[in-house]
């Protein structure tokens, strides 16, 4: 069975930076499972996997535009520290979900300056060219329930 829209695809992957540093890997874990064509994974990887089958191995280099996006300086903003009531200590690298007109956004604390917190709304991997080594381990049809939920159930997916 080949990878196409509405298929559940299981992959083992190693993600490395342009400098060859390993950023993420499924090694030692169950394969990652995703539903093809639902934006579960970055577009560049989804495109590269189209038409592949179990046992296929690919190497693909993905520019930021097809990965986690270009780094946008306008997504860096200062927020009054009062907005973080209930958080004892705010440290660089902490991540929060905030509500924006475009929906829920993940922001990362860059630094604290006086009574302001500098937040970065860019994805931590934005602006990076990503090298993926991927092996397709299985491809199956998605169930109707999985398609309704927009994610995979069972091994490598959601349990609920
Ligand atoms: Zn579900």
Short mmCIF file of C-alpha atoms and ligand atoms in Angstrom, two decimals:
data_model
loop_
_atom_site.label_atom_id
_atom_site.label_comp_id
_atom_site.label_asym_id
_atom_site.label_seq_id
_atom_site.Cartn_x
_atom_site.Cartn_y
_atom_site.Cartn_z
CA UNK A 1 0.00 0.00 0.00
CA UNK A 2 1.32 3.42 -0.97
CA UNK A 3 1.25 6.64 1.00
CA UNK A 4 -1.61 8.88 -0.14
CA UNK A 5 -4.29 11.08 1.41
CA UNK A 6 -6.26 9.49 4.30
CA UNK A 7 -3.66 6.74 4.90
CA UNK A 8 -2.11 6.21 8.31
CA UNK A 9 1.65 6.20 7.83
CA UNK A 10 4.20 4.90 10.32
CA UNK A 11 7.72 6.26 10.07
CA UNK A 12 11.03 6.08 11.85
CA UNK A 13 12.94 9.29 11.41
CA UNK A 14 16.08 11.14 12.36
CA UNK A 15 16.09 14.89 12.05
CA UNK A 16 19.43 16.65 11.74
CA UNK A 17 20.37 20.31 11.39
CA UNK A 18 22.36 21.73 8.49
CA UNK A 19 25.44 21.25 10.67
CA UNK A 20 24.65 17.55 11.04
CA UNK A 21 23.55 17.77 14.68
CA UNK A 22 20.71 15.39 15.63
CA UNK A 23 17.69 17.46 16.69
CA UNK A 24 15.12 14.70 17.06
CA UNK A 25 14.78 11.00 16.38
CA UNK A 26 12.25 8.23 16.81
CA UNK A 27 15.06 5.77 17.57
CA UNK A 28 14.22 3.75 20.67
CA UNK A 29 10.54 4.70 20.43
CA UNK A 30 7.55 3.38 18.53
CA UNK A 31 7.39 4.73 14.98
CA UNK A 32 5.64 8.07 14.56
CA UNK A 33 2.13 7.62 13.15
CA UNK A 34 0.33 10.34 11.20
CA UNK A 35 -2.58 10.71 8.81
CA UNK A 36 -1.40 11.76 5.38
CA UNK A 37 -2.94 14.93 3.97
CA UNK A 38 -4.11 16.33 7.32
CA UNK A 39 -1.20 18.63 8.09
CA UNK A 40 -0.12 16.39 11.01
CA UNK A 41 3.50 16.78 9.91
CA UNK A 42 5.36 19.56 8.08
CA UNK A 43 4.48 20.00 4.39
CA UNK A 44 7.97 19.24 3.07
CA UNK A 45 8.02 15.84 4.75
CA UNK A 46 4.47 15.03 3.75
CA UNK A 47 5.27 15.83 0.10
CA UNK A 48 8.40 13.67 0.16
CA UNK A 49 6.49 10.67 1.52
CA UNK A 50 3.70 10.73 -1.04
CA UNK A 51 3.71 7.49 -3.05
CA UNK A 52 6.19 5.71 -0.77
CA UNK A 53 5.51 2.26 0.72
CA UNK A 54 6.57 0.21 3.75
CA UNK A 55 10.31 -0.46 3.61
CA UNK A 56 11.12 2.67 1.59
CA UNK A 57 13.87 4.90 2.94
CA UNK A 58 14.24 8.52 1.97
CA UNK A 59 16.59 11.39 2.70
CA UNK A 60 15.11 14.82 2.24
CA UNK A 61 16.33 18.36 2.89
CA UNK A 62 13.50 20.72 3.76
CA UNK A 63 13.83 24.52 3.58
CA UNK A 64 12.12 26.59 6.32
CA UNK A 65 9.28 27.52 3.96
CA UNK A 66 8.23 23.84 3.81
CA UNK A 67 9.19 23.19 7.41
CA UNK A 68 8.33 25.30 10.45
CA UNK A 69 8.29 28.59 8.56
CA UNK A 70 10.64 31.51 8.24
CA UNK A 71 11.58 33.37 11.40
CA UNK A 72 9.33 36.44 11.68
CA UNK A 73 10.66 39.27 13.88
CA UNK A 74 7.13 40.66 14.22
CA UNK A 75 6.23 37.61 16.30
CA UNK A 76 8.64 38.78 19.00
CA UNK A 77 6.80 40.99 21.46
CA UNK A 78 6.99 42.41 24.96
CA UNK A 79 4.23 41.55 27.41
CA UNK A 80 3.78 43.02 30.93
CA UNK A 81 4.94 40.55 33.55
CA UNK A 82 1.57 41.05 35.28
CA UNK A 83 0.02 38.96 32.48
CA UNK A 84 1.73 35.90 33.99
CA UNK A 85 -0.10 35.89 37.30
CA UNK A 86 0.08 32.45 38.86
CA UNK A 87 3.52 31.69 37.45
CA UNK A 88 6.11 31.83 40.23
CA UNK A 89 9.17 32.36 38.12
CA UNK A 90 9.49 33.17 34.44
CA UNK A 91 12.65 31.81 32.82
CA UNK A 92 14.02 31.91 29.26
CA UNK A 93 12.91 28.87 27.30
CA UNK A 94 9.59 28.46 29.11
CA UNK A 95 6.68 27.98 26.74
CA UNK A 96 3.09 29.16 27.07
CA UNK A 97 -0.05 28.93 25.01
CA UNK A 98 -1.67 32.26 24.33
CA UNK A 99 -4.90 33.19 22.62
CA UNK A 100 -4.48 35.39 19.56
CA UNK A 101 -6.95 36.47 16.86
CA UNK A 102 -5.45 33.66 14.73
CA UNK A 103 -6.08 31.03 17.39
CA UNK A 104 -3.99 29.38 20.08
CA UNK A 105 -0.31 30.15 19.66
CA UNK A 106 2.74 28.65 21.35
CA UNK A 107 5.16 31.30 22.57
CA UNK A 108 8.63 30.93 24.06
CA UNK A 109 10.10 33.24 26.69
CA UNK A 110 13.24 34.91 25.31
CA UNK A 111 14.09 36.93 28.41
CA UNK A 112 12.68 39.01 31.22
CA UNK A 113 13.50 42.74 31.14
CA UNK A 114 12.36 44.62 34.22
CA UNK A 115 8.59 44.29 34.37
CA UNK A 116 8.31 43.04 30.80
CA UNK A 117 8.62 39.57 29.34
CA UNK A 118 9.97 39.23 25.79
CA UNK A 119 8.07 36.47 24.00
CA UNK A 120 8.83 34.79 20.67
CA UNK A 121 5.82 33.40 18.81
CA UNK A 122 7.95 31.71 16.17
CA UNK A 123 8.16 27.93 16.21
CA UNK A 124 11.45 26.93 17.91
CA UNK A 125 12.50 25.29 14.63
CA UNK A 126 11.46 28.19 12.40
CA UNK A 127 14.12 29.44 10.01
CA UNK A 128 15.95 26.11 10.03
CA UNK A 129 16.74 23.91 7.06
CA UNK A 130 15.95 20.39 8.19
CA UNK A 131 17.48 17.11 7.04
CA UNK A 132 15.27 14.08 7.51
CA UNK A 133 16.27 10.43 7.21
CA UNK A 134 13.01 8.55 7.10
CA UNK A 135 12.00 4.91 6.85
CA UNK A 136 8.39 4.03 6.18
CA UNK A 137 7.54 1.05 8.39
CA UNK A 138 3.82 0.63 7.64
CA UNK A 139 0.94 2.14 5.71
CA UNK A 140 -2.70 1.37 6.39
CA UNK A 141 -6.14 2.87 5.80
CA UNK A 142 -7.33 5.35 8.43
CA UNK A 143 -10.52 4.46 10.27
CA UNK A 144 -13.52 6.76 10.01
CA UNK A 145 -13.03 7.73 13.65
CA UNK A 146 -9.40 8.68 13.05
CA UNK A 147 -10.39 10.82 10.07
CA UNK A 148 -13.06 12.55 12.17
CA UNK A 149 -10.54 13.25 14.94
CA UNK A 150 -7.76 14.20 12.54
CA UNK A 151 -5.20 12.03 14.31
CA UNK A 152 -4.09 8.42 14.63
CA UNK A 153 -5.36 6.12 17.38
CA UNK A 154 -3.42 3.27 18.98
CA UNK A 155 0.28 2.62 18.63
CA UNK A 156 2.24 5.75 17.83
CA UNK A 157 -0.89 7.88 18.13
CA UNK A 158 -3.49 9.07 20.63
CA UNK A 159 -4.90 6.85 23.36
CA UNK A 160 -8.32 8.00 24.45
ZN1 LIG B 1 -9.00 10.71 18.62
#
